[in-house]
Short mmCIF file of C-alpha atoms in Angstrom, two decimals:
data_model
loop_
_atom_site.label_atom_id
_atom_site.label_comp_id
_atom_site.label_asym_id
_atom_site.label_seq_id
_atom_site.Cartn_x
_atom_site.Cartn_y
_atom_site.Cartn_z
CA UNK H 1 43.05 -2.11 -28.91
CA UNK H 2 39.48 0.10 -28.74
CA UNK H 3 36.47 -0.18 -30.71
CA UNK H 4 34.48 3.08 -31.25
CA UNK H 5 30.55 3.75 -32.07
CA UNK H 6 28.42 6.65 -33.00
CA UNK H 7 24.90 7.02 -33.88
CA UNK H 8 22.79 10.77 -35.33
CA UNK H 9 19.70 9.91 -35.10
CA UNK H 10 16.57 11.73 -37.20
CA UNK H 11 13.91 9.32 -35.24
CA UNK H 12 13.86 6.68 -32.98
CA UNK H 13 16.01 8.69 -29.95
CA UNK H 14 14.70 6.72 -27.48
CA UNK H 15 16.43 3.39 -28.69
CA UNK H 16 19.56 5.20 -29.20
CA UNK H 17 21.30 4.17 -26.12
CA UNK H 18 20.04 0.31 -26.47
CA UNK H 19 21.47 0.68 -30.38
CA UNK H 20 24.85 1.73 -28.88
CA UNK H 21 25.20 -0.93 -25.97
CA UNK H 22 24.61 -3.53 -28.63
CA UNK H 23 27.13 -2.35 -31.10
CA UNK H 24 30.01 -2.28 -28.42
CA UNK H 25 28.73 -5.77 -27.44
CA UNK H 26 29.07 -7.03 -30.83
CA UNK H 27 32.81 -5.12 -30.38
CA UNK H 28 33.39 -6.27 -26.95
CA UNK H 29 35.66 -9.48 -27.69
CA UNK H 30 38.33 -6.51 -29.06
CA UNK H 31 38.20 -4.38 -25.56
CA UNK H 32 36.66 -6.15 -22.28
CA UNK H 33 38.40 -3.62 -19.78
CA UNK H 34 36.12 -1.10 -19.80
CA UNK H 35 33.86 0.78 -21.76
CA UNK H 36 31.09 3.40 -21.67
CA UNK H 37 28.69 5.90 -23.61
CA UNK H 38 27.46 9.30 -24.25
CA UNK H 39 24.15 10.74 -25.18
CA UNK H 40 23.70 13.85 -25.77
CA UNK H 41 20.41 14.47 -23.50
CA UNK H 42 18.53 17.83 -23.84
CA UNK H 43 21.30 20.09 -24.59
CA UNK H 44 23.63 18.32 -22.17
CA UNK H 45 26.00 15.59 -22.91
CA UNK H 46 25.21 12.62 -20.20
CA UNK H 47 27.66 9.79 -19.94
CA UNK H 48 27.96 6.17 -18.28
CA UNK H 49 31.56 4.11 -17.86
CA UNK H 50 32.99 1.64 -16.02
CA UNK H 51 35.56 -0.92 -16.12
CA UNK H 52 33.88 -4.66 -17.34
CA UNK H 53 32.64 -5.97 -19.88
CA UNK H 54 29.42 -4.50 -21.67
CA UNK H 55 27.10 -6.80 -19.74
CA UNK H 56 28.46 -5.90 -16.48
CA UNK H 57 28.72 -2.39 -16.66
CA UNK H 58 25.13 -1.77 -18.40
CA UNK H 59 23.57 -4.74 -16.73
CA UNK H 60 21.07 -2.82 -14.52
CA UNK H 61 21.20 0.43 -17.28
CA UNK H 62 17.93 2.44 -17.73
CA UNK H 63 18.01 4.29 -20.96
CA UNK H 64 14.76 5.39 -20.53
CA UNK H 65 17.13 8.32 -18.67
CA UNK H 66 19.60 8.76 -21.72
CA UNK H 67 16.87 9.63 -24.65
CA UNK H 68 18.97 12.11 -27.28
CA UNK H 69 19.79 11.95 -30.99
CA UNK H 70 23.36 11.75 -30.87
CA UNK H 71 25.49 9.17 -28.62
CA UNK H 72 29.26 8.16 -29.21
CA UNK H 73 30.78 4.62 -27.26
CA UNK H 74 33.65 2.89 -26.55
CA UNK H 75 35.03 -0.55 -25.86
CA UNK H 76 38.48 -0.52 -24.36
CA UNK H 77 41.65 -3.15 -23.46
CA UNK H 78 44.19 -2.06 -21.32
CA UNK H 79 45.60 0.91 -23.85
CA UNK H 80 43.20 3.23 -24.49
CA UNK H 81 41.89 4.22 -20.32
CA UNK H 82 38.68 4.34 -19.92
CA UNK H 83 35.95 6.48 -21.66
CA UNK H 84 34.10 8.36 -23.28
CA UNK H 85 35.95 11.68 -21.81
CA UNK H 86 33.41 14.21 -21.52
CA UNK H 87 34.75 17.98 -21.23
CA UNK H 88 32.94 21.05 -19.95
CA UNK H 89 34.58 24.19 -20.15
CA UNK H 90 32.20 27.20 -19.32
CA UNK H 91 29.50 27.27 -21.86
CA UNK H 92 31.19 24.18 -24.24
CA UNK H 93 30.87 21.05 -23.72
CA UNK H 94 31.95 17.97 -26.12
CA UNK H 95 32.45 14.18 -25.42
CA UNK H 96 35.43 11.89 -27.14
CA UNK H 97 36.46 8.50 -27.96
CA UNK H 98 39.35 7.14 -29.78
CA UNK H 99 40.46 4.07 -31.08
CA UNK H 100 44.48 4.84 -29.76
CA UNK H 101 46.82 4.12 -27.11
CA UNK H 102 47.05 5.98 -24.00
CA UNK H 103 49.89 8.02 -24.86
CA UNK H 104 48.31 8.59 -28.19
CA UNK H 105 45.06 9.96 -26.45
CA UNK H 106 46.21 12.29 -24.07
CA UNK H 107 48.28 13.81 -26.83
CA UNK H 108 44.73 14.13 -29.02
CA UNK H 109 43.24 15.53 -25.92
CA UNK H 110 45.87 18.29 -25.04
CA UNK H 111 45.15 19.40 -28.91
CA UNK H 112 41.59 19.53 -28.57
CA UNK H 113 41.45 20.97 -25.34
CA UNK H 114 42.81 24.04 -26.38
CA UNK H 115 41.00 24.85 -29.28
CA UNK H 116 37.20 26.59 -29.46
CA UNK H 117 35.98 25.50 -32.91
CA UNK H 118 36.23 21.57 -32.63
CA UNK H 119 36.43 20.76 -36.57
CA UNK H 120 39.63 23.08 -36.63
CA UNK H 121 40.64 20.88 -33.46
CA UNK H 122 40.02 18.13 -35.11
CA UNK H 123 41.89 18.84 -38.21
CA UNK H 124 44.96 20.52 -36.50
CA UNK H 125 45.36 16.55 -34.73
CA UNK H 126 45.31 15.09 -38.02
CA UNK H 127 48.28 16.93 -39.12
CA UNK H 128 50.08 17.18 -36.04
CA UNK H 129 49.67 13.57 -34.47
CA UNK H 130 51.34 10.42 -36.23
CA UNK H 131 50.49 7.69 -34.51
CA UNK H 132 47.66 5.51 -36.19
CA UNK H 133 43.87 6.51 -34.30
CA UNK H 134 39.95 6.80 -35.52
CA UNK H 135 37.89 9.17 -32.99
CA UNK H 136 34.93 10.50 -32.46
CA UNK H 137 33.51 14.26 -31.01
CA UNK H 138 30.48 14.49 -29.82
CA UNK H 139 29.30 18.01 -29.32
CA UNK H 140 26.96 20.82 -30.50
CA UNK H 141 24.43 18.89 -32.37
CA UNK H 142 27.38 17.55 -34.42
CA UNK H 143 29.23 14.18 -34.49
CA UNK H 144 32.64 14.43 -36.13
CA UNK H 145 34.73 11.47 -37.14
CA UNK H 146 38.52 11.39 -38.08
CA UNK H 147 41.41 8.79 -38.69
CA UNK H 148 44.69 9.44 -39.68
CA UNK H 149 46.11 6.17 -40.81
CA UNK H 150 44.50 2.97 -42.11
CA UNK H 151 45.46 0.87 -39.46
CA UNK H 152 42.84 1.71 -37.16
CA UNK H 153 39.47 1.00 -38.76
CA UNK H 154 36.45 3.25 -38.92
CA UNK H 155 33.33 3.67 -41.55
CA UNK H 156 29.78 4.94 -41.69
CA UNK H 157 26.55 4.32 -43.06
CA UNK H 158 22.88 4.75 -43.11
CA UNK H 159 20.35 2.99 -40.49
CA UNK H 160 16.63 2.30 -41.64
CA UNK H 161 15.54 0.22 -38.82
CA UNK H 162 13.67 1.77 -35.49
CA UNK H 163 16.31 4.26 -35.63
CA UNK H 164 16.46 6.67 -38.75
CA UNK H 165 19.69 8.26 -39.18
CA UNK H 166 23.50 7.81 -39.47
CA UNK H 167 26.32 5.77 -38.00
CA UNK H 168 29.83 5.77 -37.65
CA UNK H 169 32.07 2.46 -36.01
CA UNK H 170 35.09 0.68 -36.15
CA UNK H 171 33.17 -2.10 -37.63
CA UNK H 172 31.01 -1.79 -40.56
CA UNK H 173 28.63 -4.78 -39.37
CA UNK H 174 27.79 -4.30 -35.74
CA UNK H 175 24.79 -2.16 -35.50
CA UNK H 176 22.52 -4.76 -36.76
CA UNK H 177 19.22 -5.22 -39.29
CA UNK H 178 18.97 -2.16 -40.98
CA UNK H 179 21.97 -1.15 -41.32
CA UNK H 180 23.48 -0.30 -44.59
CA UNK H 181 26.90 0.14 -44.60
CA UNK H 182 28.19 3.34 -47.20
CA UNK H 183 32.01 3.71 -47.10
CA UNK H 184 35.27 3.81 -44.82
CA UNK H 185 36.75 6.73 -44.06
CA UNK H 186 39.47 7.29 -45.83
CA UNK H 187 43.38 7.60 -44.05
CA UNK H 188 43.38 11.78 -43.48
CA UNK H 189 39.25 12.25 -43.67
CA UNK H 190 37.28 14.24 -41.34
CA UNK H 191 33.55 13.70 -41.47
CA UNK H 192 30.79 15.77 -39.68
CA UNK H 193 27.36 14.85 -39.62
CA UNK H 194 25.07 17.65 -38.33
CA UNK H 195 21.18 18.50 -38.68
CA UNK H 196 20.91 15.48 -41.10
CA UNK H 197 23.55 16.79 -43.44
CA UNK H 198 26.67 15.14 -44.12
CA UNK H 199 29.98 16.63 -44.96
CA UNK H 200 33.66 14.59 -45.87
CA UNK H 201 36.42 16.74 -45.83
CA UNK H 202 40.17 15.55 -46.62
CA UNK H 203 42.47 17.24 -44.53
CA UNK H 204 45.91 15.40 -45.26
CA UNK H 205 46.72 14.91 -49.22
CA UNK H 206 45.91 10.62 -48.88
CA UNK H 207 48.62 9.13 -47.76
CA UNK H 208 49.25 5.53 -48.49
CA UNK H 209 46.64 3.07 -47.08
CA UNK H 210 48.08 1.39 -44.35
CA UNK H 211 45.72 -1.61 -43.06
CA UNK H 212 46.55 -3.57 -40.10
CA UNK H 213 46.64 -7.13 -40.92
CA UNK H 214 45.50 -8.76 -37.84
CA UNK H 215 42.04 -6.69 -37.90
CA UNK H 216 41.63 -8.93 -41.27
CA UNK H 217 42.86 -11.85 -39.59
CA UNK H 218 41.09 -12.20 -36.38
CA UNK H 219 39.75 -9.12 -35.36
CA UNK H 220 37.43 -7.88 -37.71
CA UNK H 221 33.76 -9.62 -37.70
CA UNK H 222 33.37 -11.95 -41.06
CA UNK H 223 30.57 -9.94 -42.27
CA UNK H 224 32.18 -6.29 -42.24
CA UNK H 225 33.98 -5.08 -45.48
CA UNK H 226 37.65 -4.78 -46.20
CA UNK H 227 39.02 -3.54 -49.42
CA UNK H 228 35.81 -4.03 -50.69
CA UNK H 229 35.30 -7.59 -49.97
CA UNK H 230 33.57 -9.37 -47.45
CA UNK H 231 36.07 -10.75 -44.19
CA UNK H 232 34.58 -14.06 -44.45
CA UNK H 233 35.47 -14.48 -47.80
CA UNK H 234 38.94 -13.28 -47.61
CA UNK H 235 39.67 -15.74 -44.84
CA UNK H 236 38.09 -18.65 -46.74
CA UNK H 237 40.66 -17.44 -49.52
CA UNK H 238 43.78 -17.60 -46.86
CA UNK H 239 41.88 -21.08 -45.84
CA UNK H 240 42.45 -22.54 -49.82
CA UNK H 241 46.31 -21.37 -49.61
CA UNK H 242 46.96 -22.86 -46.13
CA UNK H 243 44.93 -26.45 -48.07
CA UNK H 244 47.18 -26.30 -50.65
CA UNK H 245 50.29 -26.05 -48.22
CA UNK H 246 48.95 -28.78 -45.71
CA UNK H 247 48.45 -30.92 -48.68
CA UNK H 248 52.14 -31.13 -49.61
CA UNK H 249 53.31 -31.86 -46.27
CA UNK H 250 50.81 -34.85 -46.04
CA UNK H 251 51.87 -36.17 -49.59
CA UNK H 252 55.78 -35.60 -48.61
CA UNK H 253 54.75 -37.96 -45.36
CA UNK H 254 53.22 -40.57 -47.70
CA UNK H 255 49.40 -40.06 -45.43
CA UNK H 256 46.48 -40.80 -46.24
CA UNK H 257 43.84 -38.35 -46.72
CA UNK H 258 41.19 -40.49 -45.20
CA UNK H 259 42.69 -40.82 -42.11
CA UNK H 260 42.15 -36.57 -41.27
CA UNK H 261 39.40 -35.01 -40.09
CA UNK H 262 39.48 -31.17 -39.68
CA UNK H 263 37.74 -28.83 -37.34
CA UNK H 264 38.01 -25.48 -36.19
CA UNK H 265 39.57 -23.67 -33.18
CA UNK H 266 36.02 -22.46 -31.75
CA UNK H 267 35.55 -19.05 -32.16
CA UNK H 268 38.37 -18.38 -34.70
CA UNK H 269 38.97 -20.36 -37.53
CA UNK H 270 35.67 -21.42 -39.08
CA UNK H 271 35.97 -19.72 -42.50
CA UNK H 272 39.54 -20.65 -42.77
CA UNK H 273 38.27 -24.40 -42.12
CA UNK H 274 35.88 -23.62 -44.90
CA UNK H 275 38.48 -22.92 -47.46
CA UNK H 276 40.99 -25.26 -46.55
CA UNK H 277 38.14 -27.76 -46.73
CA UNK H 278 37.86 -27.05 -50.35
CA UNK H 279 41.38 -27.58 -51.26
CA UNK H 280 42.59 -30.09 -49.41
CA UNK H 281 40.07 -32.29 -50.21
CA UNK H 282 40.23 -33.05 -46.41
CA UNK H 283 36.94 -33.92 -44.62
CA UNK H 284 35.72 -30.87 -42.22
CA UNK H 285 33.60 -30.87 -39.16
CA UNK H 286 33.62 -27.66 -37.53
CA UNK H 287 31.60 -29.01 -34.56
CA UNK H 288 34.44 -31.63 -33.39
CA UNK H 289 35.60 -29.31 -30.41
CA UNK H 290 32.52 -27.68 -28.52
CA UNK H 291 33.18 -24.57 -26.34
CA UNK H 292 31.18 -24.13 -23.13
CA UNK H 293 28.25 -21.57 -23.49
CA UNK H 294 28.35 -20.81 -19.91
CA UNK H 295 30.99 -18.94 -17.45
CA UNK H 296 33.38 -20.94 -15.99
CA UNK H 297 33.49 -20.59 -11.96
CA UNK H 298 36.83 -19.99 -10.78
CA UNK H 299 37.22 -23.11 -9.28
CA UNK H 300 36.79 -25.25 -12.50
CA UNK H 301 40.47 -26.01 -14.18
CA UNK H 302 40.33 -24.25 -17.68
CA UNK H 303 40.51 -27.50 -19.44
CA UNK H 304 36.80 -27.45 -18.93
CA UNK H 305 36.25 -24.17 -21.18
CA UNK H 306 36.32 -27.22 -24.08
CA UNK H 307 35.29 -30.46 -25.38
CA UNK H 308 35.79 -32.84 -28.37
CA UNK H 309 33.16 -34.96 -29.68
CA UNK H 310 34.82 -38.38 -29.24
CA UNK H 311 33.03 -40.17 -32.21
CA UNK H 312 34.47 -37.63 -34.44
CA UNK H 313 37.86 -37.65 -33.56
CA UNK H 314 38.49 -41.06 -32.17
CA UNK H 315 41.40 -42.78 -34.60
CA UNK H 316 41.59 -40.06 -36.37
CA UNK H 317 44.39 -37.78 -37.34
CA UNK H 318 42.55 -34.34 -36.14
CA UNK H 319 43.61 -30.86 -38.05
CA UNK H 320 42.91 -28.19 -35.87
CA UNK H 321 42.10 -24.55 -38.02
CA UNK H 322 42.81 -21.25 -35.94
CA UNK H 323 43.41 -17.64 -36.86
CA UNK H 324 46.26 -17.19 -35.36
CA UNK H 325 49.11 -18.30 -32.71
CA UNK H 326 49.52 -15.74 -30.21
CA UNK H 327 50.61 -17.78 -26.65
CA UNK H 328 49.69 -20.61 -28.45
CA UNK H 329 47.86 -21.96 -24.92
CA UNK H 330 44.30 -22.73 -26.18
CA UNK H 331 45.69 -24.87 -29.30
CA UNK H 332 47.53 -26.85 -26.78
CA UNK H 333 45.17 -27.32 -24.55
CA UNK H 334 42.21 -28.16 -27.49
CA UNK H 335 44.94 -30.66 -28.42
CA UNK H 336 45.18 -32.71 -25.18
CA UNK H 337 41.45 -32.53 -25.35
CA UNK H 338 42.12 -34.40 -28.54
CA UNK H 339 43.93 -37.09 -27.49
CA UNK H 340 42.56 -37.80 -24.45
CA UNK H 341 39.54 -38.66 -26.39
CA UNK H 342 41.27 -41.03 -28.86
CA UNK H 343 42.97 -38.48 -31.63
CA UNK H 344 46.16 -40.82 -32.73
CA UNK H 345 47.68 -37.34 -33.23
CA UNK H 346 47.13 -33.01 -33.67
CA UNK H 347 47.81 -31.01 -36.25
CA UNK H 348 48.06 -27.49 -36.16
CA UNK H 349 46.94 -25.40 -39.10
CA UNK H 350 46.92 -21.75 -38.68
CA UNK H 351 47.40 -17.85 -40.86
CA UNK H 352 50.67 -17.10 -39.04
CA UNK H 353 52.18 -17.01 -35.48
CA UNK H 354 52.70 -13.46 -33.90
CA UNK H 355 56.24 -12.50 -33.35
CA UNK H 356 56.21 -9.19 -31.89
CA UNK H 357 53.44 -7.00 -29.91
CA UNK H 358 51.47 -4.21 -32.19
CA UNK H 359 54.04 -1.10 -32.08
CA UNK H 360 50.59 0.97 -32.05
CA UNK H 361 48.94 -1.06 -29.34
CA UNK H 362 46.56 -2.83 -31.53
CA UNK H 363 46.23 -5.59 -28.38
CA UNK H 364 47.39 -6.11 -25.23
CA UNK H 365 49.81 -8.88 -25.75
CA UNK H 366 53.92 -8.48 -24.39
CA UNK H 367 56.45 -10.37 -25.58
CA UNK H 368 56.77 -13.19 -22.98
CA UNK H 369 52.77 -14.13 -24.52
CA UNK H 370 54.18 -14.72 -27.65
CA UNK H 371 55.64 -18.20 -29.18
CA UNK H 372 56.42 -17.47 -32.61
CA UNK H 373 60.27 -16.47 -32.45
CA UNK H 374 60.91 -19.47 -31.55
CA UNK H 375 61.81 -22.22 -33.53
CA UNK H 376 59.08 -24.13 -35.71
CA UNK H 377 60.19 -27.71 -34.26
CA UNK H 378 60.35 -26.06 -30.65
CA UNK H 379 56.91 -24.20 -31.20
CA UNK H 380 55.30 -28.20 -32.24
CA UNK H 381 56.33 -29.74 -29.33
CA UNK H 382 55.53 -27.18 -26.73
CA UNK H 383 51.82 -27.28 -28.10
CA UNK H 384 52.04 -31.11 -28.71
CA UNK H 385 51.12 -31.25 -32.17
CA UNK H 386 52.32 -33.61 -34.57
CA UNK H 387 53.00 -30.45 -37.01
CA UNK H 388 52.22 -27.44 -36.99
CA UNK H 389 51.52 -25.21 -40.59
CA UNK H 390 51.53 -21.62 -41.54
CA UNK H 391 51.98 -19.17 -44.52
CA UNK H 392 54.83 -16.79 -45.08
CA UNK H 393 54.26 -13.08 -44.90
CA UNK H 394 54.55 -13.48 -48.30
CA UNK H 395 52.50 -16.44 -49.06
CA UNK H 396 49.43 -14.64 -46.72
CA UNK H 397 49.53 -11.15 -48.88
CA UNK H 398 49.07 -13.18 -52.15
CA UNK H 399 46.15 -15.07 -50.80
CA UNK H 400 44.85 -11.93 -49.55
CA UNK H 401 45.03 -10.58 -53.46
CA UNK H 402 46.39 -7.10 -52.03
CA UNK H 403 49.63 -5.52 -52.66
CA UNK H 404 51.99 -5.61 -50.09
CA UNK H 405 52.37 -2.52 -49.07
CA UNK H 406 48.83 -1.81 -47.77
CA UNK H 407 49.38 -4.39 -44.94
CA UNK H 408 51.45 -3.30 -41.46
CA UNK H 409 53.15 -6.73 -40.96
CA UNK H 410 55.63 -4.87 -38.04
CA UNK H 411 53.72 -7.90 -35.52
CA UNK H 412 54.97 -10.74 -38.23
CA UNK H 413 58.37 -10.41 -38.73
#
């Protein structure tokens, strides 16, 4: 999984490089292998990478040294290598970044490398390459933007702020006040932004929208868009199905409502806690379990990463609200935390569990991470929960309100 950024800026070039560095540190949760930028710099494309996180790698950055109009970056996990790639072959140069596997990349490199006019570079990947990707050239006073599938994310917009001027990402919310967000690209659109002007050209006839679910679920910031609607309130809807559902099983176990109190899976499952809130009729507190604002030294067990508020969950029956069940390590762990501060028991509430790793390497998890093929009773007791709920595939497209076949659900069956 990548994350991809570009800014063409008409004033404000000297805040460029800041305006990138922030937006892949508002990406960085989705790629914290590596990552780097590109300005172009006086007719020259200059470019800083390096494996880390955003704050380690431009911790000690001067950008007073990287002042240009147009700058592409990238935030990386462990399948797209480390970029962006910058080329120079005799008098052209260009810079790229994609939002692909490895494999994927090279291929999109070999392509472009051998090629003189970029946009028919460009165009010639879309037909030829099937693999889902978003990229971004940077070159000749020129940013061009492509994806050929929806499952990889990418729009644009307009920014009014210190910088005047344009902007392309894989998220529609991360570059901040000012920002106003226009459109996503569609599945087989080029863009090209150049000298102010803006052109959209579709180069395949549109093939079916293919979104990837988990960027709704958990990997897609609440703010940005997504089919139009805000992330934050599509999650709140999944939040009012998964209610609903939790509600049965208590009244099947003859419980009483009063006895619950729900809270959130820090950073994860706040605006699903919202909505199941609402229809469970099950009192909330997303501040029950507290994460630790500071690093962790190695030497401190990761138990520490976490703690419950014992007032609030002390003889109670705590629901615990994530995204999603990957490993399944930091519910179990938040649910220890639980009882060892008086919980009589843990509940597990969450979209789905993953079953299989992303076939187009949208994250880095294998197989032996995952917990979800294996039975439901099996998968409660492992992370010592008292039970443990989830929707269908089914049951999560209808509380999405989107028809099935615009969702990849390969990781969910």
């Amino acid at each position: 999984m990548c994350r991809i950024a570009g800014i063409i800026a008409e004033t404000g070039e000297e805040d460029i490089a800041n305006q990138l560095i922030l937006a892949q540190a508002a990406q960085n949760y989705a790629g914290e292998k590596s990552c780097g930028i590109a300005i172009q710099c006086e007719g020259k494309i200059s470019y800083v990478r390096g494996r880390g996180v955003v704050s380690s790698v431009f911790g000690h950055f001067e950008s007073k040294d990287y002042i240009g109009k147009l700058g592409i970056a990238h935030n990386s996990c462990k399948t797209g290598g480390m970029q962006p790639i910058v080329v120079r072959d005799g008098k052209r140069q260009f810079a790229f970044c994609a939002d692909a596997t490895l494999r994927v990349t090279r291929r999109i490199i070999s392509i472009i490398d051998c090629r003189q006019d970029l946009e028919e570079a460009v165009s010639e990947v879309l037909h030829e390459v099937e693999d889902p990707f978003a990229l971004l050239v940077l070159s000749n006073n020129s940013i061009i933007a492509a994806r050929n599938s929806g499952r990889k994310p990418l729009s644009f917009g307009r920014l009014h702020g210190d910088i005047q001027g344009y902007y392309i990402a894989s998220q529609s919310g991360v570059m901040g006040p000012g920002a106003e967000f226009l459109h996503s690209l569609f599945p087989g659109e080029m863009l090209v932004i150049r000298n102010g002007t803006m052109q959209r050209r579709a180069i395949l006839s549109r093939p079916d929208i293919t979104r990837c679910i988990n960027e709704l679920l958990f990997m897609q910031r609440p703010g940005n868009k997504c089919g139009g609607r805000e992330v934050s309130s599509i999650q709140e809807s999944i939040g009012e199905k998964l209610g609903l559902l939790f509600n049965e099983h208590v009244r099947s176990k003859g419980w009483k409502k009063t006895d619950f109190i729900a809270t959130q899976i820090p950073a994860g499952g706040l605006h699903y806690l919202i909505g199941f809130g609402k229809s469970s009729g099950i009192a909330i507190d997303p501040g029950a379990i507290v994460k630790n604002r500071y690093p962790r030294p190695g030497w401190v067990p990761s138990n520490f990463d976490f703690a419950a508020v014992r007032s609030i969950v002390e003889q109670r029956q705590v629901v615990l609200v994530d995204d999603l069940i990957l490993s399944g390590h930091k519910m179990k762990k938040i649910a220890q935390i639980c009882v060892s501060n008086g919980a009589k028991s843990v509940h597990g509430v969450t979209t789905r569990t993953i079953n299989h790793p992303c076939p187009y390497g949208n994250g880095s998890y294998v197989d032996k991470d995952l917990i979800g093929r294996k039975p439901h009773s099996v998968i409660e007791k492992k992370l010592g929960l008292a039970s443990l709920t989830f929707l269908s595939t089914e049951q999560l497209i209808e509380a999405i309100g989107c028809p099935h076949r615009i969702y990849c659900v390969k990781c969910l069956m």
